[in-house]
Short mmCIF file of N, CA, C and O in Angstrom, two decimals:
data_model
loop_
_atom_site.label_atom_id
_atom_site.label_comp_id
_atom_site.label_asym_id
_atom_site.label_seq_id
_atom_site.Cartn_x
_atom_site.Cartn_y
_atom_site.Cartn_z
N UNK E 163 12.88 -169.49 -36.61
CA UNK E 163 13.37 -168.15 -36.85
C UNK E 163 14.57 -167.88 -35.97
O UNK E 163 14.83 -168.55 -34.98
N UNK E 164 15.29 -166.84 -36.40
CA UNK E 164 16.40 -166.61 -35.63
C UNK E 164 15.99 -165.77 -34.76
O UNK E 164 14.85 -165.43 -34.44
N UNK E 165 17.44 -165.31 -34.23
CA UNK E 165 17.06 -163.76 -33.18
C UNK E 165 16.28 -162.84 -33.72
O UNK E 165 15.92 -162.67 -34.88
N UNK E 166 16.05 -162.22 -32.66
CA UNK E 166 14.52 -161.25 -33.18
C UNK E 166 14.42 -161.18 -34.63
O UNK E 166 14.85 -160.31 -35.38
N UNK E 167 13.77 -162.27 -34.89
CA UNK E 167 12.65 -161.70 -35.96
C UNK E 167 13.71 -162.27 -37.23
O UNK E 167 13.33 -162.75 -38.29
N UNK E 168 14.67 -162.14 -36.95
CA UNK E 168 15.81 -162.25 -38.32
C UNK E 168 15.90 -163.65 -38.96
O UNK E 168 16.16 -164.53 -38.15
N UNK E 169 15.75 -164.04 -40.21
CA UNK E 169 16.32 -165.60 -41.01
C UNK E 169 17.30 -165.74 -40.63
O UNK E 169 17.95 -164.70 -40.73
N UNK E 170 18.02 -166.81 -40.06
CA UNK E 170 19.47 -167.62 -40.13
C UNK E 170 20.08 -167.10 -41.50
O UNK E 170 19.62 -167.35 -42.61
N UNK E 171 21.47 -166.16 -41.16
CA UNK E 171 22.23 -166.29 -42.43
C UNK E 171 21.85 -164.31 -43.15
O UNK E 171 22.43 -163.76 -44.09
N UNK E 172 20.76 -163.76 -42.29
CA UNK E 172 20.67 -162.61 -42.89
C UNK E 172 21.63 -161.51 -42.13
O UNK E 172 21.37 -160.67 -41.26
N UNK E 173 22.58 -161.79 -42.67
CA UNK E 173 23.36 -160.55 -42.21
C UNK E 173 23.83 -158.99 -42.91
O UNK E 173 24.11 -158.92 -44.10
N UNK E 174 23.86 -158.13 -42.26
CA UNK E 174 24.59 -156.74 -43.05
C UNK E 174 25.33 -156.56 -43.14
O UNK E 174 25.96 -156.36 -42.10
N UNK E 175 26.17 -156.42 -44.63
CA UNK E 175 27.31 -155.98 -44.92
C UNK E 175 27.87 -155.28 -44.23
O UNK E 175 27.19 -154.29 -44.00
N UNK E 176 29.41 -155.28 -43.46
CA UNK E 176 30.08 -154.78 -43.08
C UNK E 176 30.96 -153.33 -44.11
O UNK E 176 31.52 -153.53 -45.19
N UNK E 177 30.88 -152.09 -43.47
CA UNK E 177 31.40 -151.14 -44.38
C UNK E 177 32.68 -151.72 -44.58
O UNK E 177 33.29 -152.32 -43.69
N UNK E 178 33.13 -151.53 -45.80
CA UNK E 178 34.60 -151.39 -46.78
C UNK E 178 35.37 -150.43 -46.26
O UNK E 178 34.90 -149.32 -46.03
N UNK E 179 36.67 -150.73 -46.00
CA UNK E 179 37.66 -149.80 -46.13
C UNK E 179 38.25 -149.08 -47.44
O UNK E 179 38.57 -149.57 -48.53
N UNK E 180 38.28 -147.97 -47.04
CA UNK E 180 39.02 -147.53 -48.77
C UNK E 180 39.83 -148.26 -49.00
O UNK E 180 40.02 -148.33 -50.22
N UNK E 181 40.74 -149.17 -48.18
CA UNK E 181 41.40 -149.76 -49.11
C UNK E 181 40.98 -150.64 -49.74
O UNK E 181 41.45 -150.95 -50.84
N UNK E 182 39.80 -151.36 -49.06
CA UNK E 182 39.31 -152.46 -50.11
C UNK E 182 38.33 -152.29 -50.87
O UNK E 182 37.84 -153.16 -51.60
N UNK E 183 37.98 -151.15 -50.77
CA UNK E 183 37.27 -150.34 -51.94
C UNK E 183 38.21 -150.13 -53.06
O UNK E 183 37.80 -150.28 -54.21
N UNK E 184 39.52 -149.79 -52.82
CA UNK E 184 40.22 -149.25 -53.65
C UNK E 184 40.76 -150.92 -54.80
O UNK E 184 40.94 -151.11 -56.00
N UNK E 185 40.85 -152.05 -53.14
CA UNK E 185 41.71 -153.01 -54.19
C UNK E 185 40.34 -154.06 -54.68
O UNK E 185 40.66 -155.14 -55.19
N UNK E 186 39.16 -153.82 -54.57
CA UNK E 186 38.26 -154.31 -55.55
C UNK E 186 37.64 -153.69 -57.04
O UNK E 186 36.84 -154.16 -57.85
N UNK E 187 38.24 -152.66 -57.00
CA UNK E 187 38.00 -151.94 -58.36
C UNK E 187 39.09 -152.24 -59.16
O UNK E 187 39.21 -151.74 -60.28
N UNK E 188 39.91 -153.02 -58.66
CA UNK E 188 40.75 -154.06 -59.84
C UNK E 188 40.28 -154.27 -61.06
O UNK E 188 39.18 -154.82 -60.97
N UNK E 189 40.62 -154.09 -62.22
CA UNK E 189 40.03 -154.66 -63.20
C UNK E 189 40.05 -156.48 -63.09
O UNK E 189 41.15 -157.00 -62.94
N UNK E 190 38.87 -157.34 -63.16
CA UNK E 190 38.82 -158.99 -62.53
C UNK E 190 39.63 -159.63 -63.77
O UNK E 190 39.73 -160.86 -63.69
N UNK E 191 40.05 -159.23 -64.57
CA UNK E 191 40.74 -160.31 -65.42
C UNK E 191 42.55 -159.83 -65.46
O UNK E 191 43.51 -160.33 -66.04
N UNK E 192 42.41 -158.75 -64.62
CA UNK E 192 43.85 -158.45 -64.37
C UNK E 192 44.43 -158.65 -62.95
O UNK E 192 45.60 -158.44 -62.63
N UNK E 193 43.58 -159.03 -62.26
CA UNK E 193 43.48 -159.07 -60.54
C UNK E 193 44.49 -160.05 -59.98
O UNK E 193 45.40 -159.70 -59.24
N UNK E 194 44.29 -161.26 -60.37
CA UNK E 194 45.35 -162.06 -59.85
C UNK E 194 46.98 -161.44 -59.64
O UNK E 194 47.54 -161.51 -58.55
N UNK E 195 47.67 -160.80 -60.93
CA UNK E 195 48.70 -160.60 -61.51
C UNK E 195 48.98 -159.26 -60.79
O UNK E 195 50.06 -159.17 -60.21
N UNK E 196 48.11 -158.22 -60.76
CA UNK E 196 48.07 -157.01 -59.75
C UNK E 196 48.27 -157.16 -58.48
O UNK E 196 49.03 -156.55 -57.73
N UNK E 197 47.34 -158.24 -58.21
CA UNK E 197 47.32 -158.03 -56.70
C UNK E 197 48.82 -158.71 -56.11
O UNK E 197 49.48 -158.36 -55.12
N UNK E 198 49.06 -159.75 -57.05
CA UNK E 198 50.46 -160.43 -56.30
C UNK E 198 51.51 -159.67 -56.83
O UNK E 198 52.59 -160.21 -56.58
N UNK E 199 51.62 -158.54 -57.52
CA UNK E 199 52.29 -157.50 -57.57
C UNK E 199 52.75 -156.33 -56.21
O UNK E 199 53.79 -155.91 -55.69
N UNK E 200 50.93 -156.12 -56.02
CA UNK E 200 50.78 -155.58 -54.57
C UNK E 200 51.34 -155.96 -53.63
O UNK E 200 52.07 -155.33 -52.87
N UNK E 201 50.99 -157.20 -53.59
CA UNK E 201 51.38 -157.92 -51.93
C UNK E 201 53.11 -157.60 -52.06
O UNK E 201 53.63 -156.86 -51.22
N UNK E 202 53.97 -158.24 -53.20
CA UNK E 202 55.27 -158.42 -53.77
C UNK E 202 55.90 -157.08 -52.82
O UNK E 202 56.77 -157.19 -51.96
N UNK E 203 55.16 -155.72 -53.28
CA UNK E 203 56.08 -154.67 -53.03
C UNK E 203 55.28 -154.16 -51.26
O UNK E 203 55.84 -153.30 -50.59
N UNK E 204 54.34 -154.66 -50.91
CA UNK E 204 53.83 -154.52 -49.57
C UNK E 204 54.81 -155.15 -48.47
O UNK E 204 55.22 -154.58 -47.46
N UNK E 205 55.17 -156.78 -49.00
CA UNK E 205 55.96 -157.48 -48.28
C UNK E 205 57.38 -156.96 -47.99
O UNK E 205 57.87 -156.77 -46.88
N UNK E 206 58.01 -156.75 -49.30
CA UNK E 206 59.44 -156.00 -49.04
C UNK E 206 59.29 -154.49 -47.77
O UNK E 206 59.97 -154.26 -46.77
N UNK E 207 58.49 -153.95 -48.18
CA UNK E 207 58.31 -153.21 -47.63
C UNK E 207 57.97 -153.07 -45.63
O UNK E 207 58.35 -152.24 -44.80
N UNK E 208 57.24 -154.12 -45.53
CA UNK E 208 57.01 -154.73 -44.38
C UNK E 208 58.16 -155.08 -43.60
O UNK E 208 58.64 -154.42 -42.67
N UNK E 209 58.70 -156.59 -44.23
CA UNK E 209 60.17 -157.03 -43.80
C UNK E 209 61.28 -155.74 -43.56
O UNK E 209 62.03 -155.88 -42.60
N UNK E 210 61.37 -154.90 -44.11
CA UNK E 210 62.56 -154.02 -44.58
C UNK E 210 62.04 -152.48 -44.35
O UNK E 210 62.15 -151.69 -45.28
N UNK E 211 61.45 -152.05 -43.04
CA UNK E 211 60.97 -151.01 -43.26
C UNK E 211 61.81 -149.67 -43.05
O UNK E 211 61.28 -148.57 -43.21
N UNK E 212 62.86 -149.80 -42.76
CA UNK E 212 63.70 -148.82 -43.12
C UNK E 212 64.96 -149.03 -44.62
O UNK E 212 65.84 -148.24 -44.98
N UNK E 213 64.71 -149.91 -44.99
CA UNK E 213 64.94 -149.96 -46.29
C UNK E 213 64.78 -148.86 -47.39
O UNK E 213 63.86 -149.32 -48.06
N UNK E 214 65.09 -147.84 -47.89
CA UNK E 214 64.63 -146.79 -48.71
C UNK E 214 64.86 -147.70 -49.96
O UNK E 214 63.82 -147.50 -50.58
N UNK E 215 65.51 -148.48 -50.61
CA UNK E 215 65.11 -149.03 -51.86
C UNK E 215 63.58 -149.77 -51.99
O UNK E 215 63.03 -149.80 -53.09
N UNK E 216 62.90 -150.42 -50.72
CA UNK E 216 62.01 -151.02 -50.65
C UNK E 216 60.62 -149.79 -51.08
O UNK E 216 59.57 -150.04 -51.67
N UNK E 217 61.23 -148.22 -50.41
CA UNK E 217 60.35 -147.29 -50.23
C UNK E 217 60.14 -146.25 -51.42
O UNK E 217 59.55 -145.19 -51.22
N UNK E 218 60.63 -146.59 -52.67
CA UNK E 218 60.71 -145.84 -53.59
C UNK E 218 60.49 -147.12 -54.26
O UNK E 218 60.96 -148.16 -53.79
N UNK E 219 59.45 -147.08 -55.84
CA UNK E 219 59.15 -147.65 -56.50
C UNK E 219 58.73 -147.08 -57.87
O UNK E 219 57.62 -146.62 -58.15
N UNK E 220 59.74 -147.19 -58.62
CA UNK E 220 59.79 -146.27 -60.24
C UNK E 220 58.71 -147.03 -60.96
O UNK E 220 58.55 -148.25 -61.08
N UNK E 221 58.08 -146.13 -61.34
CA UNK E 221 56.87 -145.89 -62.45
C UNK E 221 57.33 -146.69 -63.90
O UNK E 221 56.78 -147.54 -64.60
N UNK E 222 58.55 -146.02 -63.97
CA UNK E 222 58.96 -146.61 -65.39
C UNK E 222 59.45 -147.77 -65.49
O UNK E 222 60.09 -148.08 -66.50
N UNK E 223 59.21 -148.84 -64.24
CA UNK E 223 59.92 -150.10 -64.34
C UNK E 223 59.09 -151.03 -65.40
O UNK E 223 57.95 -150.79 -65.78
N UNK E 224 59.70 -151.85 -65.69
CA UNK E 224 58.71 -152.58 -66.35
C UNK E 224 57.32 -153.17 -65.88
O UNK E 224 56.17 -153.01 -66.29
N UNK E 225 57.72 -153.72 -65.15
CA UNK E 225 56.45 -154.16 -64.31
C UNK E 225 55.60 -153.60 -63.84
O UNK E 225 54.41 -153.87 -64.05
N UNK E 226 56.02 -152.64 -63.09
CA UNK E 226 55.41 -151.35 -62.51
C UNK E 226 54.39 -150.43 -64.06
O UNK E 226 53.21 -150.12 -63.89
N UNK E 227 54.83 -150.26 -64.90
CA UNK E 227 54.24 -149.68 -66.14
C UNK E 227 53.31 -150.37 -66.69
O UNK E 227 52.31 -149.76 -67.08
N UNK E 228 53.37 -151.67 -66.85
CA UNK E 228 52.86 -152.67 -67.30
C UNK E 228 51.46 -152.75 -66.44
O UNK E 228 50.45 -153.04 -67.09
N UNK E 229 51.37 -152.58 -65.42
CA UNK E 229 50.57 -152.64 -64.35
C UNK E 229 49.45 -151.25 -64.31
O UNK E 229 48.23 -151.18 -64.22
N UNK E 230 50.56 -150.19 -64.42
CA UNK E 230 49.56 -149.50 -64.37
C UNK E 230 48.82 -148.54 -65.67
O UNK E 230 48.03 -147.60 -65.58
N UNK E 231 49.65 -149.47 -67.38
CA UNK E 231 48.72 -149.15 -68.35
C UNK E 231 47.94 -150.23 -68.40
O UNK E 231 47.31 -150.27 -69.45
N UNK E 232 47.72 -151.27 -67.58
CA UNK E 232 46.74 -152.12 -67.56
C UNK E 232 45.20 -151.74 -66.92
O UNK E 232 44.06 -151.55 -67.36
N UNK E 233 45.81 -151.76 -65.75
CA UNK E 233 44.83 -150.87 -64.92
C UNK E 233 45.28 -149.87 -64.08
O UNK E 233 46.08 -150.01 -63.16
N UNK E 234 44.65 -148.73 -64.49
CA UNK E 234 45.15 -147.62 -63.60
C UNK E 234 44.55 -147.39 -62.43
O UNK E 234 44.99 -146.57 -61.62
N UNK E 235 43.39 -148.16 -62.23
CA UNK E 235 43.70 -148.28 -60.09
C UNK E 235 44.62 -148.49 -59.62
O UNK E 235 44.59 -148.10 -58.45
N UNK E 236 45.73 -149.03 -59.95
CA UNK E 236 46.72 -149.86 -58.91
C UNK E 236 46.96 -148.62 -58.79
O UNK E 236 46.58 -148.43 -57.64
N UNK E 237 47.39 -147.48 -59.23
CA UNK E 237 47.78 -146.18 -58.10
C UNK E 237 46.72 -145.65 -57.44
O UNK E 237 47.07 -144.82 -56.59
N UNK E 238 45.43 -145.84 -57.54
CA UNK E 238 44.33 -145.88 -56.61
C UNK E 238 44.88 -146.78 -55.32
O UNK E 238 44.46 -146.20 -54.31
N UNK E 239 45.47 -147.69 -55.02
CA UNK E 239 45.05 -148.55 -54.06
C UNK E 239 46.96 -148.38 -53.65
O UNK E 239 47.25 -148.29 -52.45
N UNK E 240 47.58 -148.36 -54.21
CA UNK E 240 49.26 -147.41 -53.90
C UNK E 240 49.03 -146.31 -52.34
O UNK E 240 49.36 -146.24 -51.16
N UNK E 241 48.11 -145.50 -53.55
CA UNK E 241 47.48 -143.85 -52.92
C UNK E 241 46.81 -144.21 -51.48
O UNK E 241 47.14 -143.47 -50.56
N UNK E 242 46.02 -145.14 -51.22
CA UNK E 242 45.48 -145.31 -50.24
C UNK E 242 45.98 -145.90 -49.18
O UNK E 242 45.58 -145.50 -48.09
N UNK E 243 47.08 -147.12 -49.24
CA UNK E 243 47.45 -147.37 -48.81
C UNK E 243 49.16 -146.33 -48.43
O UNK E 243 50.06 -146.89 -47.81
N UNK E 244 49.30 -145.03 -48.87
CA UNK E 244 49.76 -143.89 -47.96
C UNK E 244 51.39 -143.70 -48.99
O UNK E 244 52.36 -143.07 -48.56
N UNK E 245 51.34 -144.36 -50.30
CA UNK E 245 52.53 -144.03 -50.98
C UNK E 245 51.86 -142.50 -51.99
O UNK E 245 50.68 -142.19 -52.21
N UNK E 246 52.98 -141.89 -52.36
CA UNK E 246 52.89 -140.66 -52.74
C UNK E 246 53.45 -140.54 -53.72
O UNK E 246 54.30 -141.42 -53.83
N UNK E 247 53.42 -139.68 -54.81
CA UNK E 247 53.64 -139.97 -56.44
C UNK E 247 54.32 -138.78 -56.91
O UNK E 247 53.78 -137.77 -57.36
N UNK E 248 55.95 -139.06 -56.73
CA UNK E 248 57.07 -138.28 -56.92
C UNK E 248 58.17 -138.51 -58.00
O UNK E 248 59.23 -139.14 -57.95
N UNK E 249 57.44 -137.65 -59.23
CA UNK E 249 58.61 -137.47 -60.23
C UNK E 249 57.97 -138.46 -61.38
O UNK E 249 56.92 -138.43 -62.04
N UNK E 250 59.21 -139.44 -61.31
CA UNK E 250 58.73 -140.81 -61.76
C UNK E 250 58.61 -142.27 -60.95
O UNK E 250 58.77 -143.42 -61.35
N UNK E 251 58.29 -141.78 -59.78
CA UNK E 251 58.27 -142.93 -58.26
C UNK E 251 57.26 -142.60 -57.63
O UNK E 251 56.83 -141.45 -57.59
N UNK E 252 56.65 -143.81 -56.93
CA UNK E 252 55.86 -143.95 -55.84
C UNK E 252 56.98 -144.13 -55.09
O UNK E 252 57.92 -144.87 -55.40
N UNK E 253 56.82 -143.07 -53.55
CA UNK E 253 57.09 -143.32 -52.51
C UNK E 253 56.78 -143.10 -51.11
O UNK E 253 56.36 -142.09 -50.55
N UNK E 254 57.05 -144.21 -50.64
CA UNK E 254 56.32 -144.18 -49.22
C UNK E 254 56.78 -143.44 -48.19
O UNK E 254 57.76 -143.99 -47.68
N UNK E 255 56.53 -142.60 -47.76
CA UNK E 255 56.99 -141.58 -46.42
C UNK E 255 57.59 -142.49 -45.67
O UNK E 255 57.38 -143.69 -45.82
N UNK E 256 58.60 -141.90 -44.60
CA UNK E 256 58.99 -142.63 -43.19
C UNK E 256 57.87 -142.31 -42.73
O UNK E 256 57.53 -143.46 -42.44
N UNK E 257 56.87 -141.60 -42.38
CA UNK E 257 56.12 -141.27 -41.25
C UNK E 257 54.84 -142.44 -41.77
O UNK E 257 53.78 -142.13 -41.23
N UNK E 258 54.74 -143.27 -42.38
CA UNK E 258 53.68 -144.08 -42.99
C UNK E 258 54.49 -145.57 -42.69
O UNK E 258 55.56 -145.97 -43.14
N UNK E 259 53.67 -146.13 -41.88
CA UNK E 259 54.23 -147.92 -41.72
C UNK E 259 52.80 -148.44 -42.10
O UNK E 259 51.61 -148.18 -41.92
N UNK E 260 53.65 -149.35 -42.77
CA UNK E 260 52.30 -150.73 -43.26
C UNK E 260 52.34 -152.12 -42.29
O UNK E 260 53.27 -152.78 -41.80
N UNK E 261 51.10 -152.21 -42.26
CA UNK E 261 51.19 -153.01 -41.23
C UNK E 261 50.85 -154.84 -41.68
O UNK E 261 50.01 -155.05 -42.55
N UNK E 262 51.42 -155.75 -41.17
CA UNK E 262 51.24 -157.09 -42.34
C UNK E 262 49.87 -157.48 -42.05
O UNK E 262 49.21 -157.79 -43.05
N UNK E 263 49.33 -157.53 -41.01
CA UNK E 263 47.61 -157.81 -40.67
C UNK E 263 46.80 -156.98 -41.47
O UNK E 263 45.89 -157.56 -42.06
N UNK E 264 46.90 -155.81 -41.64
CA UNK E 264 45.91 -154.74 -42.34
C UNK E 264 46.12 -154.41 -43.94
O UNK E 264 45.14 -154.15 -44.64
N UNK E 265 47.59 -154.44 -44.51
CA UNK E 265 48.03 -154.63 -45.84
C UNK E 265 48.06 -155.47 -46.47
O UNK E 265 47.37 -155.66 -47.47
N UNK E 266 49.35 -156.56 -45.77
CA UNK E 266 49.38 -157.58 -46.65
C UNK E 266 48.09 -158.32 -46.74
O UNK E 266 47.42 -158.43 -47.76
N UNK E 267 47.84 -158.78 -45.67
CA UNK E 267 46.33 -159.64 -45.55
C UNK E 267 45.08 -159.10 -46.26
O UNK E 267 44.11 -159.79 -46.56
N UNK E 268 45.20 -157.87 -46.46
CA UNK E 268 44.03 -156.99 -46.91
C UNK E 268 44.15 -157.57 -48.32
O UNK E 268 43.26 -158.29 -48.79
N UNK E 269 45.73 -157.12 -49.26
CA UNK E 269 45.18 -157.90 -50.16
C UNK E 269 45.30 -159.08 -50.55
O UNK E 269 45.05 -159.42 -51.71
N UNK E 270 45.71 -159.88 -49.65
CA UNK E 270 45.54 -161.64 -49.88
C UNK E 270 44.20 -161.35 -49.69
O UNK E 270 43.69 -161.21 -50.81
N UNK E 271 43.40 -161.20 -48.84
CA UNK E 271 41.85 -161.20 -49.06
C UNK E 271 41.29 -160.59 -49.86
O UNK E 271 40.09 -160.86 -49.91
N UNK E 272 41.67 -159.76 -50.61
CA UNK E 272 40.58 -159.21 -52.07
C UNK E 272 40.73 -160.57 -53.26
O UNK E 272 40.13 -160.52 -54.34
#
C-alpha cells in the first residue's frame, strides 16, 4: 500500500483553470486546427507585445470566421484569456500581457 492508506497511482484531479476549461470545450474533431490557430495569434502576440497589429484581430478574416462558425468557443477561450470583442475585432487591452508559460504552453497542452 501506499501512503496512508492510499493505492499507488490514486491521485486527485487538480482544479482546471478557466482557461483550460475554456480550451477543452473545443469541439475534438476541430481541435487540432483551432488550437494551432490559438497558439498562431498567442505567439505573435507574445513576441510583439506592443505591436497593435498583433493586438487587434478581425472577426471577418477568413480564418478567424472560419474558426469561429466552426466552433464558437474559440471566443470562449479569446474571452478568457483577456481579449475583448470590439466592433468587428477581438482586441487585447495594453493593460492585459500574455504570458508564454501560462498561454502559449496552456494551449500546446490542451
Amino acid at each position: 500500500m501506499g501512503y496512508a492508506g492510499y493505492a499507488p497511482g490514486n491521485k486527485v484531479a487538480e482544479k482546471q483553470s478557466p482557461l483550460q476549461q475554456a480550451l477543452q470545450s473545443l469541439p475534438l474533431e476541430k481541435a487540432q486546427d483551432l488550437l494551432e490557430l490559438l497558439e498562431k495569434i498567442t505567439r505573435n502576440v507574445v513576441r510583439n507585445p506592443g505591436e497593435e497589429k498583433f493586438r487587434r484581430v478581425k472577426l471577418s478574416g477568413a480564418k478567424m470566421a472560419a474558426a469561429i462558425s466552426e466552433a464558437p468557443t474559440v471566443m470562449d477561450v479569446l474571452k478568457e484569456m483577456g481579449w475583448v470583442e470590439e466592433d468587428d475585432c477581438v482586441v487585447l487591452p495594453p493593460s492585459v500581457r500574455l504570458a508564454h508559460e501560462v498561454h502559449v504552453v496552456g494551449i500546446i497542452d490542451a
